[in-house]
Coordinates of C-alpha atoms in Angstrom, one line a residue:
Chain A
Q1166 CA -76.6 -35.3 -95.4
S1167 CA -77.9 -35.2 -91.7
A1168 CA -78.8 -32.1 -89.8
L1169 CA -76.5 -33.1 -86.8
T1170 CA -72.9 -34.2 -87.1
Q1171 CA -71.7 -37.3 -85.3
P1172 CA -68.3 -39.1 -85.9
P1173 CA -69.3 -42.5 -87.9
S1174 CA -67.2 -44.8 -85.3
A1175 CA -66.1 -44.8 -82.0
S1176 CA -64.5 -47.6 -79.8
G1177 CA -63.1 -48.4 -76.4
S1178 CA -62.3 -51.4 -74.1
P1179 CA -64.1 -52.9 -71.8
G1180 CA -64.3 -50.6 -68.6
Q1181 CA -63.0 -47.6 -70.5
S1182 CA -65.2 -44.6 -71.3
V1183 CA -66.3 -43.3 -74.6
T1184 CA -67.7 -40.0 -75.5
I1185 CA -69.6 -39.5 -78.7
S1186 CA -70.0 -35.8 -80.1
C1187 CA -73.2 -34.6 -81.8
T1188 CA -72.7 -31.1 -83.5
G1189 CA -75.5 -28.8 -84.7
T1190 CA -76.1 -25.1 -84.8
S1191 CA -77.9 -22.5 -82.7
S1192 CA -81.2 -23.4 -84.5
D1193 CA -81.2 -27.0 -82.9
V1194 CA -78.9 -28.4 -80.4
G1195 CA -77.8 -25.0 -79.2
G1196 CA -81.1 -23.5 -79.2
Y1197 CA -83.2 -26.2 -76.9
N1198 CA -82.6 -28.5 -74.4
S1199 CA -84.6 -31.1 -76.2
V1200 CA -81.5 -33.4 -77.1
S1201 CA -82.2 -37.1 -77.0
W1202 CA -79.8 -40.1 -77.7
Y1203 CA -80.9 -43.4 -79.1
Q1204 CA -79.1 -47.0 -79.0
Q1205 CA -80.0 -49.3 -81.9
Y1206 CA -78.8 -52.9 -82.3
P1207 CA -78.9 -54.6 -85.7
G1208 CA -82.4 -55.1 -86.8
K1209 CA -84.1 -53.8 -83.7
A1210 CA -86.0 -50.5 -83.2
P1211 CA -84.3 -47.6 -81.5
K1212 CA -84.2 -47.0 -77.6
V1213 CA -84.0 -43.9 -76.0
M1214 CA -81.2 -43.5 -73.6
I1215 CA -81.0 -39.8 -72.8
Y1216 CA -83.6 -37.1 -73.3
E1217 CA -83.7 -33.3 -72.5
V1218 CA -79.8 -33.6 -72.7
T1219 CA -79.0 -35.3 -69.3
K1220 CA -82.0 -37.2 -68.2
R1221 CA -82.0 -40.9 -68.2
P1222 CA -85.4 -43.0 -68.6
S1223 CA -86.1 -45.6 -65.9
G1224 CA -84.2 -48.8 -66.4
V1225 CA -81.2 -47.2 -68.5
P1226 CA -77.9 -47.6 -66.6
D1227 CA -76.3 -44.9 -65.0
R1228 CA -73.2 -45.6 -67.0
F1229 CA -74.8 -43.6 -69.7
S1230 CA -74.6 -39.8 -69.3
G1231 CA -75.3 -36.6 -71.4
S1232 CA -74.1 -33.2 -71.6
K1233 CA -74.2 -30.0 -73.8
S1234 CA -72.0 -27.1 -74.4
G1235 CA -73.1 -24.6 -77.0
N1236 CA -74.0 -26.3 -80.3
T1237 CA -72.3 -29.8 -79.5
A1238 CA -74.3 -32.5 -77.3
S1239 CA -72.3 -35.4 -76.2
L1240 CA -73.0 -39.1 -74.7
T1241 CA -70.5 -40.6 -72.6
V1242 CA -70.6 -44.3 -71.8
S1243 CA -68.5 -45.3 -68.8
G1244 CA -67.3 -48.7 -67.5
L1245 CA -67.9 -50.0 -71.4
Q1246 CA -69.6 -53.4 -71.6
A1247 CA -69.7 -55.9 -74.5
E1248 CA -73.4 -55.0 -74.6
D1249 CA -73.0 -51.3 -75.2
E1250 CA -71.9 -52.0 -78.7
A1251 CA -74.4 -50.8 -81.2
D1252 CA -75.1 -47.6 -82.9
Y1253 CA -76.1 -44.4 -81.5
Y1254 CA -78.1 -41.7 -82.7
C1255 CA -78.6 -38.0 -81.6
S1256 CA -81.6 -36.1 -82.1
S1257 CA -82.7 -32.6 -81.2
H1258 CA -85.6 -30.1 -81.7
A1259 CA -85.1 -27.8 -84.5
G1260 CA -88.2 -25.4 -84.3
S1261 CA -91.7 -25.7 -85.4
N1262 CA -90.9 -26.0 -88.9
N1263 CA -88.9 -28.9 -88.6
P1264 CA -89.4 -30.3 -85.2
V1265 CA -87.0 -33.5 -85.3
V1266 CA -83.5 -33.8 -86.7
F1267 CA -81.1 -36.5 -86.3
G1268 CA -77.3 -37.3 -86.5
G1269 CA -76.0 -39.7 -89.0
G1270 CA -75.3 -42.2 -86.3
T1271 CA -72.1 -43.5 -84.5
K1272 CA -71.0 -47.2 -84.4
L1273 CA -69.6 -48.0 -81.0
T1274 CA -67.3 -50.9 -80.7
V1275 CA -66.4 -52.4 -77.7
L1276 CA -62.8 -53.9 -78.3
Chain B
Q930 CA -97.3 -51.5 -71.5
V931 CA -97.5 -49.5 -74.7
Q932 CA -97.0 -51.2 -77.7
L933 CA -97.1 -50.1 -81.4
Q934 CA -97.3 -52.2 -84.5
E935 CA -96.9 -51.3 -88.0
S936 CA -98.7 -52.9 -90.9
G937 CA -98.9 -52.6 -94.8
P938 CA -97.7 -53.6 -97.8
G939 CA -93.9 -54.5 -97.9
L940 CA -93.7 -53.9 -101.7
V941 CA -94.7 -50.8 -103.7
K942 CA -94.3 -49.9 -107.2
P943 CA -92.4 -46.7 -108.4
S944 CA -94.8 -43.6 -108.6
E945 CA -97.4 -45.5 -106.6
T946 CA -98.6 -44.6 -102.9
L947 CA -97.0 -46.2 -99.8
S948 CA -99.6 -46.8 -97.0
L949 CA -99.0 -48.0 -93.4
T950 CA -101.1 -48.1 -90.4
C951 CA -99.8 -48.2 -86.7
A952 CA -102.1 -50.0 -84.1
V953 CA -101.2 -48.7 -80.6
S954 CA -102.4 -50.9 -77.7
G955 CA -101.9 -50.3 -73.7
Y956 CA -102.4 -46.5 -74.3
S957 CA -105.6 -44.6 -75.8
I958 CA -104.2 -41.9 -78.6
S959 CA -107.0 -39.8 -77.5
S960 CA -105.0 -39.2 -74.1
G961 CA -102.2 -37.1 -75.4
Y962 CA -98.8 -37.4 -76.9
Y963 CA -97.8 -37.1 -80.4
W964 CA -97.6 -40.2 -82.5
G965 CA -95.2 -40.2 -85.5
W966 CA -93.3 -41.8 -88.4
L967 CA -89.8 -42.4 -88.9
R968 CA -87.9 -44.3 -91.2
Q969 CA -84.4 -45.7 -91.8
P970 CA -83.0 -46.6 -95.4
P971 CA -81.0 -49.9 -95.3
G972 CA -77.5 -49.4 -93.6
K973 CA -78.3 -45.7 -93.2
G974 CA -79.4 -43.4 -90.5
L975 CA -82.6 -42.4 -89.1
E976 CA -85.3 -39.6 -90.5
W977 CA -88.2 -38.4 -88.8
I978 CA -91.1 -38.3 -91.4
G979 CA -93.9 -36.6 -89.3
S980 CA -96.1 -36.6 -86.2
I981 CA -99.9 -36.1 -85.5
N982 CA -101.7 -35.6 -82.2
H983 CA -105.0 -36.7 -81.2
S984 CA -106.8 -33.7 -82.5
G985 CA -105.2 -34.1 -85.8
N986 CA -102.7 -31.5 -85.5
T987 CA -99.5 -32.3 -87.8
Y988 CA -96.0 -31.7 -88.3
Y989 CA -93.9 -33.0 -91.2
N990 CA -90.4 -33.2 -92.4
P991 CA -90.2 -30.0 -94.8
S992 CA -88.2 -32.4 -97.2
L993 CA -91.1 -34.7 -97.5
K994 CA -94.1 -32.5 -96.9
S995 CA -95.3 -32.5 -100.4
R996 CA -95.7 -36.0 -100.5
V997 CA -96.7 -37.1 -96.8
T998 CA -100.1 -37.2 -95.3
I999 CA -100.3 -38.5 -91.5
S1000 CA -103.9 -39.2 -90.2
V1001 CA -105.3 -40.5 -86.9
D1002 CA -108.4 -42.9 -86.3
T1003 CA -109.2 -42.5 -82.4
S1004 CA -111.9 -44.9 -82.5
K1005 CA -109.6 -47.8 -83.8
N1006 CA -106.6 -46.3 -81.7
Q1007 CA -104.4 -46.1 -84.6
F1008 CA -102.8 -43.6 -87.1
S1009 CA -101.6 -43.9 -90.6
L1010 CA -98.9 -42.7 -93.0
R1011 CA -99.5 -42.1 -96.7
L1012 CA -96.4 -41.4 -98.9
T1013 CA -97.3 -40.4 -102.6
S1014 CA -95.1 -40.7 -105.9
V1015 CA -92.7 -43.0 -104.1
T1016 CA -89.2 -44.0 -105.6
A1017 CA -86.1 -46.3 -104.7
A1018 CA -85.0 -43.8 -102.4
D1019 CA -88.1 -44.3 -100.2
T1020 CA -87.3 -48.0 -99.7
A1021 CA -86.4 -48.1 -96.0
V1022 CA -87.5 -49.8 -92.7
Y1023 CA -90.7 -47.6 -91.4
Y1024 CA -91.2 -47.2 -87.6
C1025 CA -94.2 -45.8 -85.8
A1026 CA -93.3 -44.2 -82.3
R1027 CA -95.0 -42.3 -79.5
R1028 CA -93.4 -38.8 -79.1
V1029 CA -93.2 -37.0 -75.7
P1030 CA -94.2 -33.5 -76.1
A1031 CA -92.2 -30.6 -75.0
P1032 CA -90.0 -30.0 -73.0
G1033 CA -88.8 -34.0 -73.9
R1034 CA -89.6 -34.0 -77.4
Y1035 CA -88.4 -37.6 -77.8
S1036 CA -89.6 -40.8 -78.7
D1037 CA -90.2 -43.4 -75.8
Y1038 CA -92.1 -46.3 -77.4
W1039 CA -91.4 -47.6 -81.0
G1040 CA -93.0 -50.4 -83.1
Q1041 CA -90.8 -53.1 -84.4
G1042 CA -90.4 -51.7 -87.9
T1043 CA -91.7 -52.9 -91.3
L1044 CA -89.6 -53.0 -94.2
V1045 CA -91.1 -51.4 -97.4
T1046 CA -89.3 -51.9 -100.7
V1047 CA -90.0 -50.0 -103.6
S1048 CA -89.5 -51.6 -106.8
S1049 CA -91.3 -52.7 -110.0

């Protein structure tokens, strides 16, 4: 069982927006601004899409955005494109004794 | 461009020790950052195993801590993973990755991953 809770699936049509949630506790998501989101295609390594809750690495389209409210972080993908179909994982810092925790992942389907 | 490459046996027998090495190019481990291992069982999610910095300071997943050792060899610009007493539950794709320190605390460069199967 993963430390952070994500919906197993999400979907949307091209051009629409989809939001994926990531729920933790005050010991991880709620306690730190070190929340990141990763995109993973089948058979490939994950790629960071969002870090520090809202920041985008260079090269990541601005269609991807992040936010946080209390113990829940969210990833929003606007203007969905076929290439956005992938698995998405959230991750958070959870203190010095367990620095890295992940969500179980969400499979995003573009209809 | 920072590149990481995992290497090691693809098949390990139950109760034996899994050993993997991650060779880093394009960046000197001695220059900073943390360097870590993660894994992903077939069809399942990501799990962080542990991280190390150039000074040898380590952090481990509490659920694996008793079986895990991560070490660094700055002269070869590589770091390694040892996981003892493996079982079928340790079958996974193992990734090495560079980890950005606080406040970021995320992995920015990843290896391609290597599948390790635990089976007799």
